[in-house]
């Protein structure tokens, strides 16, 4: 239904849209969304306004909002190809491949030469067929774990390999130091040692609860980091600025180690190796990007296949399923990647006992998914998430969770913050994000939190910000599917 709009308002809406375009071009996507919204309020009859806002939402990873804007664009103009395309990209990003394929087919009906729509449609069709095949196999026989079939001792290490080796299955400081230097120089470790690291890490994590207690001994320190997203050189810079993990200096990386950046493999192998070297010096929380759906779209799967093999990616997938979902620091700080549940009665013990390994992939609903996907909001209560998965939770929800579980606060990650961190919900909820200049485009700072024991409160928090460093210029592994992202 078309709304009556004056010529003056049409001109004013177009002018506002141009302001939004400038914000978008300068990568100020929040401001762009606000301006596109203003243009829509003045003139709701232009499908392109909704499609443009959908694109800005996509840049903010608000895929649910992008889908809704795609809906509105095609409602205004059923023949507007870009509306279907933006909606399809939102669904594609959320691994809703069948639905996305329908939209890309409509795009090609109106724009037969749209190469990106063809690529995405082809990928959707292949993925749907592969998933159907895997489901059929799984229903007829017990699918064996790849990790049960790898014999690292049978993998020959060639004499030409010039790196430090793992002897007797034991990861040493010498090996980790050498591995990091190889990674800095864009060299790989031998696949035998990569497999050994992954297998040992999987065994270690599979024996842990879904909620892990972390105690900081006197004169020790714990550093909590947020998303690092494949930005290995920024990740390594944290250690240069703050010191490497040791027996007295532990790190907790709070999910989203992989995807987006081009050096996810280097980060995850470093984290796993440090876990094996210092079991109480490295803690890892699963993020929403340590999942098959995200790894397919955002690059980690393609990166591992390019650098090693599909078998190794499957090994990582099985290992990600063993990662803990949360940590409890000093009995008072709940650390989780996303946030809080849609229920008010969730206890720490319920989280501790989640059978994450059997479930494997978190899906797009339920407690496990919510812990990985939720975001805080300013208003009280809960509301649907613009991401299309999970929900938003207000300060009252955080307050209730803390009081019921006798804790002080929630530290979470999952969202880029311009200053690298943000304190909200009356100090009860902190977001920490450790990928500066996210995706080489956002211009944000990174941050981490140093936690030290204190007699009176039990802990002290110190926030440290840092800037991005130079890194080799490489093409993101997800680039071939990112035309609309």
Coordinates of C-alpha atoms in Angstrom, one line a residue:
X1 CA 0.0 0.0 0.0
X2 CA 1.5 3.3 -1.1
X3 CA 1.5 6.2 1.3
X4 CA 0.7 9.7 0.0
X5 CA 3.8 11.8 0.1
X6 CA 4.3 15.4 -1.1
X7 CA 6.9 16.4 -3.6
X8 CA 8.6 18.4 -0.9
X9 CA 8.9 15.3 1.3
X10 CA 10.1 13.2 -1.6
X11 CA 12.9 15.7 -2.2
X12 CA 13.7 15.8 1.6
X13 CA 13.8 12.0 1.9
X14 CA 16.2 11.8 -1.1
X15 CA 18.5 14.4 0.5
X16 CA 18.5 12.4 3.8
X17 CA 19.3 9.2 1.8
X18 CA 22.3 10.9 0.3
X19 CA 23.5 11.8 3.9
X20 CA 23.1 8.2 4.8
X21 CA 25.1 7.1 1.7
X22 CA 28.0 9.4 2.9
X23 CA 27.9 7.7 6.4
X24 CA 27.9 4.3 4.7
X25 CA 30.8 5.2 2.4
X26 CA 32.8 6.3 5.5
X27 CA 31.9 3.0 7.2
X28 CA 29.8 4.7 9.9
X29 CA 27.1 2.0 9.6
X30 CA 25.2 2.8 12.8
X31 CA 24.8 6.4 11.6
X32 CA 23.8 5.2 8.1
X33 CA 21.0 3.0 9.6
X34 CA 19.7 6.0 11.5
X35 CA 19.7 8.2 8.4
X36 CA 18.1 5.6 6.1
X37 CA 15.4 5.2 8.9
X38 CA 14.8 8.9 8.8
X39 CA 14.4 8.9 5.0
X40 CA 12.0 6.0 5.3
X41 CA 9.9 7.9 7.9
X42 CA 9.6 10.8 5.5
X43 CA 8.9 8.7 2.4
X44 CA 8.1 5.0 3.0
X45 CA 7.4 4.3 -0.7
X46 CA 11.0 3.7 -1.9
X47 CA 12.2 0.1 -2.0
X48 CA 15.8 1.2 -2.3
X49 CA 15.7 2.9 1.1
X50 CA 14.9 -0.4 2.7
X51 CA 17.5 -2.3 0.6
X52 CA 20.2 0.3 1.5
X53 CA 19.3 0.0 5.2
X54 CA 19.5 -3.8 4.9
X55 CA 23.0 -3.4 3.5
X56 CA 24.0 -1.3 6.4
X57 CA 22.5 -3.8 8.8
X58 CA 24.5 -6.5 7.1
X59 CA 27.7 -4.6 7.7
X60 CA 26.7 -4.5 11.4
X61 CA 26.0 -8.3 11.3
X62 CA 22.4 -7.5 12.1
X63 CA 21.1 -10.2 9.7
X64 CA 17.7 -10.5 11.2
X65 CA 17.1 -6.8 10.6
X66 CA 18.4 -7.1 7.1
X67 CA 15.9 -9.8 6.3
X68 CA 13.1 -7.7 7.6
X69 CA 14.2 -4.8 5.5
X70 CA 14.4 -7.1 2.5
X71 CA 10.8 -8.1 3.2
X72 CA 9.7 -4.5 3.2
X73 CA 11.6 -3.7 0.0
X74 CA 9.9 -6.4 -2.0
X75 CA 6.6 -5.5 -0.4
X76 CA 7.0 -1.9 -1.7
X77 CA 8.2 -3.2 -5.1
X78 CA 7.8 -6.9 -5.9
X79 CA 10.0 -6.6 -9.0
X80 CA 13.0 -4.9 -7.1
X81 CA 15.8 -7.5 -7.5
X82 CA 18.0 -5.9 -4.9
X83 CA 15.4 -6.3 -2.2
X84 CA 15.4 -10.1 -2.8
X85 CA 19.2 -10.1 -2.9
X86 CA 19.6 -8.3 0.4
X87 CA 17.0 -10.6 2.0
X88 CA 18.8 -13.6 0.5
X89 CA 22.2 -12.4 1.9
X90 CA 20.7 -12.1 5.4
X91 CA 19.4 -15.7 5.2
X92 CA 22.6 -16.9 3.7
X93 CA 24.6 -15.4 6.6
X94 CA 22.4 -17.2 9.0
X95 CA 22.9 -20.5 7.2
X96 CA 19.3 -20.6 6.1
X97 CA 20.4 -21.9 2.7
X98 CA 17.1 -23.2 1.3
X99 CA 15.3 -19.9 2.0
X100 CA 18.3 -17.9 0.6
X101 CA 18.3 -20.0 -2.6
X102 CA 14.7 -19.0 -3.3
X103 CA 15.6 -15.3 -3.0
X104 CA 18.7 -15.7 -5.3
X105 CA 16.6 -17.4 -7.9
X106 CA 14.2 -14.5 -7.9
X107 CA 17.1 -12.1 -8.2
X108 CA 18.3 -14.0 -11.3
X109 CA 14.9 -13.9 -12.8
X110 CA 15.0 -10.1 -12.7
X111 CA 18.8 -9.7 -13.2
X112 CA 20.0 -12.8 -15.1
X113 CA 23.6 -11.5 -15.2
X114 CA 24.1 -10.9 -11.5
X115 CA 27.3 -12.9 -11.0
X116 CA 27.3 -12.7 -7.2
X117 CA 23.7 -14.0 -6.9
X118 CA 24.7 -16.9 -9.2
X119 CA 27.7 -17.7 -7.0
X120 CA 25.6 -17.7 -3.8
X121 CA 22.8 -19.7 -5.4
X122 CA 25.3 -22.3 -6.5
X123 CA 26.8 -22.5 -3.1
X124 CA 23.4 -22.7 -1.4
X125 CA 22.3 -25.6 -3.7
X126 CA 25.6 -27.5 -3.1
X127 CA 25.3 -27.0 0.6
X128 CA 21.7 -28.2 0.8
X129 CA 22.6 -31.3 -1.3
X130 CA 25.6 -32.0 0.9
X131 CA 23.6 -31.6 4.1
X132 CA 20.9 -33.9 2.8
X133 CA 23.5 -36.5 1.9
X134 CA 25.2 -36.3 5.3
X135 CA 21.8 -36.6 7.0
X136 CA 21.0 -39.7 4.9
X137 CA 24.3 -41.3 5.9
X138 CA 23.8 -40.5 9.5
X139 CA 20.4 -42.1 9.6
X140 CA 21.7 -45.4 8.2
X141 CA 25.0 -45.8 10.1
X142 CA 27.0 -44.6 13.0
X143 CA 29.2 -41.8 11.8
X144 CA 32.7 -42.2 13.1
X145 CA 34.6 -39.2 14.5
X146 CA 37.5 -38.1 12.3
X147 CA 39.5 -37.6 15.5
X148 CA 39.2 -41.4 16.1
X149 CA 40.8 -42.2 12.7
X150 CA 43.9 -40.1 12.8
X151 CA 47.2 -41.8 13.6
X152 CA 49.7 -39.0 14.0
X153 CA 52.6 -41.5 14.4
X154 CA 52.0 -42.7 10.8
X155 CA 52.5 -39.3 9.4
X156 CA 56.0 -38.9 8.1
X157 CA 57.9 -35.6 8.8
X158 CA 60.2 -34.9 5.9
X159 CA 63.8 -34.1 6.5
X160 CA 63.3 -30.8 4.7
X161 CA 61.0 -29.6 7.5
X162 CA 63.0 -26.9 9.3
X163 CA 60.8 -26.2 12.4
X164 CA 61.0 -27.4 16.0
X165 CA 59.3 -30.8 16.4
X166 CA 57.0 -32.3 19.1
X167 CA 58.8 -35.2 20.7
X168 CA 57.0 -37.9 22.6
X169 CA 53.7 -36.0 22.1
X170 CA 54.7 -33.2 24.5
X171 CA 54.3 -29.5 23.6
X172 CA 57.2 -27.5 24.9
X173 CA 57.8 -23.8 25.3
X174 CA 60.6 -24.0 22.6
X175 CA 58.0 -25.5 20.2
X176 CA 55.4 -22.8 20.9
X177 CA 57.9 -20.0 20.6
X178 CA 59.2 -21.4 17.3
X179 CA 55.7 -22.0 16.0
X180 CA 54.7 -18.4 16.7
X181 CA 57.8 -17.1 14.8
X182 CA 57.0 -19.4 11.9
X183 CA 53.4 -18.0 11.8
X184 CA 54.7 -14.4 11.9
X185 CA 56.8 -15.3 8.9
X186 CA 53.8 -16.8 7.2
X187 CA 55.2 -20.3 7.4
X188 CA 53.3 -23.4 8.5
X189 CA 54.1 -26.1 11.1
X190 CA 54.0 -29.7 9.8
X191 CA 50.6 -31.2 9.6
X192 CA 51.6 -34.0 11.9
X193 CA 52.2 -31.5 14.7
X194 CA 49.0 -29.6 13.9
X195 CA 47.0 -32.8 14.2
X196 CA 48.8 -33.7 17.5
X197 CA 47.9 -30.3 19.0
X198 CA 44.2 -30.5 17.9
X199 CA 43.8 -34.1 19.2
X200 CA 45.4 -33.4 22.5
X201 CA 43.3 -30.2 22.9
X202 CA 40.1 -32.1 22.1
X203 CA 40.9 -34.7 24.7
X204 CA 41.6 -32.0 27.3
X205 CA 38.5 -29.9 26.7
X206 CA 36.2 -33.0 26.4
X207 CA 37.0 -33.8 30.1
X208 CA 35.9 -30.3 31.3
X209 CA 32.5 -29.1 32.4
X210 CA 30.5 -26.6 30.3
X211 CA 31.2 -24.0 33.0
X212 CA 34.8 -23.9 34.2
X213 CA 35.9 -22.3 37.5
X214 CA 39.0 -20.1 37.3
X215 CA 40.8 -19.1 40.5
X216 CA 43.6 -16.5 40.4
X217 CA 46.3 -17.3 42.9
X218 CA 48.1 -14.6 44.9
X219 CA 50.6 -12.7 42.8
X220 CA 49.2 -14.2 39.6
X221 CA 47.2 -12.4 36.8
X222 CA 44.4 -13.4 34.4
X223 CA 43.9 -11.5 31.2
X224 CA 40.5 -11.7 29.6
X225 CA 40.3 -11.0 25.8
X226 CA 37.3 -10.8 23.5
X227 CA 37.0 -11.7 19.8
X228 CA 40.2 -11.8 17.8
X229 CA 38.7 -13.1 14.5
X230 CA 41.7 -14.4 12.6
X231 CA 43.7 -11.2 13.2
X232 CA 46.9 -13.0 14.1
X233 CA 49.2 -10.0 14.1
X234 CA 46.9 -8.1 16.4
X235 CA 46.5 -11.2 18.6
X236 CA 50.3 -11.6 18.8
X237 CA 50.6 -7.9 19.7
X238 CA 48.5 -8.6 22.8
X239 CA 51.3 -10.9 24.0
X240 CA 54.0 -8.3 23.1
X241 CA 52.1 -5.6 25.1
X242 CA 50.9 -7.6 28.0
X243 CA 53.3 -10.6 28.2
X244 CA 52.9 -14.2 26.9
X245 CA 50.9 -16.9 28.9
X246 CA 52.9 -18.5 31.7
X247 CA 52.5 -20.4 34.9
X248 CA 51.8 -17.1 36.7
X249 CA 50.0 -15.2 33.9
X250 CA 46.9 -16.9 32.5
X251 CA 44.7 -15.8 29.6
X252 CA 41.0 -16.3 28.9
X253 CA 40.0 -15.8 25.3
X254 CA 36.3 -15.4 25.2
X255 CA 35.3 -17.0 21.8
X256 CA 35.4 -16.0 18.1
X257 CA 39.0 -16.9 17.6
X258 CA 38.4 -17.7 13.9
X259 CA 36.6 -16.4 10.8
X260 CA 36.8 -13.0 9.1
X261 CA 40.6 -12.5 9.3
X262 CA 43.0 -14.5 7.1
X263 CA 45.0 -16.0 9.9
X264 CA 42.5 -17.9 12.0
X265 CA 44.4 -21.2 11.8
X266 CA 47.5 -19.5 13.2
X267 CA 45.5 -18.2 16.2
X268 CA 43.7 -21.4 17.1
X269 CA 46.8 -23.5 16.9
X270 CA 48.6 -21.0 19.1
X271 CA 45.8 -21.0 21.6
X272 CA 45.5 -24.8 21.7
X273 CA 49.3 -25.2 22.0
X274 CA 49.4 -22.8 25.0
X275 CA 46.5 -24.8 26.6
X276 CA 48.7 -27.9 26.4
X277 CA 51.8 -26.1 27.6
X278 CA 50.1 -24.3 30.5
X279 CA 46.7 -26.0 31.3
X280 CA 45.9 -23.4 34.0
X281 CA 47.5 -20.6 31.9
X282 CA 45.0 -20.6 29.0
X283 CA 41.2 -20.8 29.0
X284 CA 39.0 -20.8 25.9
X285 CA 35.3 -20.1 25.7
X286 CA 33.3 -21.2 22.6
X287 CA 31.9 -18.4 20.5
X288 CA 29.2 -18.4 17.9
X289 CA 32.0 -18.5 15.2
X290 CA 33.3 -21.8 16.6
X291 CA 30.5 -23.5 14.7
X292 CA 30.1 -25.2 11.3
X293 CA 27.5 -22.7 10.0
X294 CA 29.7 -19.7 10.6
X295 CA 32.9 -21.3 9.5
X296 CA 31.4 -22.1 6.1
X297 CA 30.3 -18.5 5.4
X298 CA 33.1 -16.5 7.1
X299 CA 36.2 -18.2 5.9
X300 CA 37.7 -20.7 8.5
X301 CA 36.6 -23.8 6.6
X302 CA 38.1 -22.5 3.4
X303 CA 41.3 -21.3 5.1
X304 CA 41.9 -24.7 6.7
X305 CA 41.2 -26.5 3.5
X306 CA 43.6 -24.2 1.6
X307 CA 46.4 -24.5 4.2
X308 CA 46.0 -28.1 5.1
X309 CA 42.9 -30.3 4.3
X310 CA 39.2 -30.9 4.7
X311 CA 40.0 -33.6 7.2
X312 CA 41.7 -31.1 9.4
X313 CA 38.7 -28.8 9.3
X314 CA 36.5 -31.7 10.4
X315 CA 39.0 -32.2 13.3
X316 CA 38.6 -28.6 14.3
X317 CA 34.8 -28.9 14.1
X318 CA 34.8 -31.9 16.5
X319 CA 37.2 -30.0 18.8
X320 CA 35.1 -26.8 18.8
X321 CA 32.2 -28.9 20.1
X322 CA 34.2 -29.7 23.2
X323 CA 35.0 -26.1 24.2
X324 CA 33.5 -24.9 27.4
X325 CA 30.6 -22.5 27.1
X326 CA 31.5 -20.2 30.0
X327 CA 33.9 -19.5 32.9
X328 CA 33.4 -18.4 36.5
X329 CA 36.4 -16.2 37.6
X330 CA 37.0 -15.8 41.4
X331 CA 33.5 -17.2 42.0
X332 CA 32.1 -13.8 41.1
X333 CA 32.6 -13.0 37.4
X334 CA 30.6 -14.9 34.8
X335 CA 32.4 -14.9 31.5
X336 CA 30.5 -16.0 28.4
X337 CA 30.8 -15.1 24.7
X338 CA 27.3 -13.8 24.0
X339 CA 25.1 -13.2 27.0
X340 CA 22.2 -14.3 29.0
X341 CA 19.2 -16.6 28.4
X342 CA 15.6 -15.9 27.5
X343 CA 14.7 -17.6 30.8
X344 CA 14.9 -16.0 34.3
X345 CA 15.6 -19.2 36.2
X346 CA 18.9 -20.3 34.6
X347 CA 21.5 -21.2 37.3
X348 CA 25.3 -21.6 37.0
X349 CA 24.8 -25.3 37.7
X350 CA 22.5 -25.7 34.8
X351 CA 25.1 -24.1 32.5
X352 CA 27.8 -26.2 34.1
X353 CA 25.9 -29.4 33.2
X354 CA 24.9 -28.6 29.6
X355 CA 25.7 -31.6 27.4
X356 CA 27.5 -29.5 24.8
X357 CA 29.6 -32.4 23.3
X358 CA 26.7 -34.6 22.5
X359 CA 24.8 -31.8 20.9
X360 CA 27.8 -30.6 18.9
X361 CA 26.4 -27.7 17.0
X362 CA 24.4 -25.1 19.0
X363 CA 21.6 -24.5 16.4
X364 CA 19.6 -21.3 16.5
X365 CA 17.6 -21.8 19.7
X366 CA 17.8 -23.0 23.3
X367 CA 20.2 -22.2 26.2
X368 CA 23.4 -23.2 24.4
X369 CA 22.7 -21.0 21.4
X370 CA 21.6 -18.1 23.6
X371 CA 24.9 -18.1 25.6
X372 CA 26.7 -17.8 22.3
X373 CA 24.5 -15.2 20.6
X374 CA 22.7 -12.9 23.1
X375 CA 23.5 -9.2 23.3
X376 CA 22.7 -6.6 26.0
X377 CA 20.3 -3.7 25.5
X378 CA 19.7 -0.4 27.2
X379 CA 16.0 -1.0 27.9
X380 CA 14.7 -3.4 30.6
X381 CA 13.4 -6.8 29.7
X382 CA 14.1 -8.8 26.6
X383 CA 13.6 -8.2 22.8
X384 CA 14.3 -10.0 19.6
X385 CA 17.9 -9.6 18.3
X386 CA 18.6 -7.8 15.1
X387 CA 21.1 -10.6 14.4
X388 CA 18.2 -13.0 13.7
X389 CA 19.5 -15.5 16.3
X390 CA 19.4 -15.1 20.1
X391 CA 17.9 -12.2 21.9
X392 CA 18.7 -8.9 23.7
X393 CA 18.6 -8.7 27.5
X394 CA 18.2 -5.6 29.6
X395 CA 19.8 -4.4 32.9
X396 CA 17.1 -6.0 35.0
X397 CA 17.8 -9.4 33.4
X398 CA 21.5 -9.0 34.2
X399 CA 20.7 -7.9 37.8
X400 CA 18.4 -10.8 38.4
X401 CA 21.0 -13.3 37.0
X402 CA 23.7 -11.9 39.2
X403 CA 21.7 -11.9 42.4
X404 CA 20.2 -15.3 41.9
X405 CA 23.6 -16.8 41.3
X406 CA 25.5 -14.7 43.9
X407 CA 27.9 -13.2 41.4
X408 CA 29.0 -9.6 40.7
X409 CA 29.0 -9.2 37.0
X410 CA 28.9 -10.6 33.5
X411 CA 31.8 -10.2 31.1
X412 CA 31.0 -11.0 27.5
X413 CA 32.3 -10.3 23.9
X414 CA 30.5 -10.8 20.6
X415 CA 30.1 -7.1 19.6
X416 CA 32.7 -4.7 18.2
X417 CA 33.0 -1.6 20.4
X418 CA 34.7 1.6 19.2
X419 CA 36.8 1.9 22.4
X420 CA 37.4 -1.9 22.6
X421 CA 35.1 -2.3 25.6
X422 CA 31.9 -1.0 27.1
X423 CA 30.6 -1.0 30.6
X424 CA 26.8 -1.0 31.0
X425 CA 23.9 -2.3 33.1
X426 CA 25.0 -0.3 36.1
X427 CA 28.5 -1.9 35.9
X428 CA 27.1 -5.4 35.9
X429 CA 27.7 -6.1 32.2
X430 CA 31.0 -5.5 30.3
X431 CA 31.7 -6.1 26.7
X432 CA 35.3 -6.8 25.7
X433 CA 36.4 -6.9 22.1
X434 CA 40.0 -7.6 21.1
X435 CA 40.1 -7.2 17.3
X436 CA 41.2 -3.6 16.6
X437 CA 40.3 -2.1 13.2
X438 CA 37.9 -5.0 12.8
X439 CA 38.0 -6.4 9.3
X440 CA 40.5 -3.7 8.3
X441 CA 37.7 -1.3 8.1
X442 CA 35.9 -0.3 11.3
X443 CA 38.6 1.8 12.9
X444 CA 37.9 0.6 16.5
X445 CA 40.4 0.0 19.3
X446 CA 41.0 -3.4 20.8
X447 CA 41.0 -4.0 24.5
X448 CA 41.6 -6.6 27.2
X449 CA 41.0 -6.8 30.9
X450 CA 43.7 -7.6 33.4
X451 CA 42.3 -9.3 36.5
X452 CA 44.3 -9.6 39.7
X453 CA 43.3 -11.0 43.1
X454 CA 42.4 -8.5 45.8
X455 CA 41.7 -9.3 49.4
X456 CA 38.6 -7.1 49.9
X457 CA 36.6 -7.8 46.8
X458 CA 38.4 -10.8 45.5
X459 CA 39.6 -9.2 42.3
X460 CA 40.6 -6.0 40.6
X461 CA 39.9 -5.1 36.9
X462 CA 42.2 -3.0 34.8
X463 CA 41.1 -2.2 31.2
X464 CA 43.8 -1.8 28.6
X465 CA 43.2 -0.4 25.0
X466 CA 45.4 -1.0 22.0
X467 CA 45.6 -0.1 18.4
X468 CA 45.9 -2.3 15.3
X469 CA 49.3 -3.2 13.9
X470 CA 50.4 -3.8 10.3
X471 CA 49.9 -7.2 8.8
X472 CA 50.4 -8.9 5.5
X473 CA 47.8 -7.9 2.9
X474 CA 45.9 -11.0 2.0
X475 CA 42.5 -11.8 0.5
X476 CA 40.0 -13.0 3.1
X477 CA 39.2 -16.6 2.6
X478 CA 35.4 -15.9 2.7
X479 CA 35.8 -13.2 0.0
X480 CA 34.3 -15.3 -2.9
X481 CA 30.9 -15.3 -1.0
X482 CA 31.1 -11.8 0.5
X483 CA 30.0 -9.7 -2.4
X484 CA 26.8 -8.7 -0.5
X485 CA 28.4 -8.7 2.9

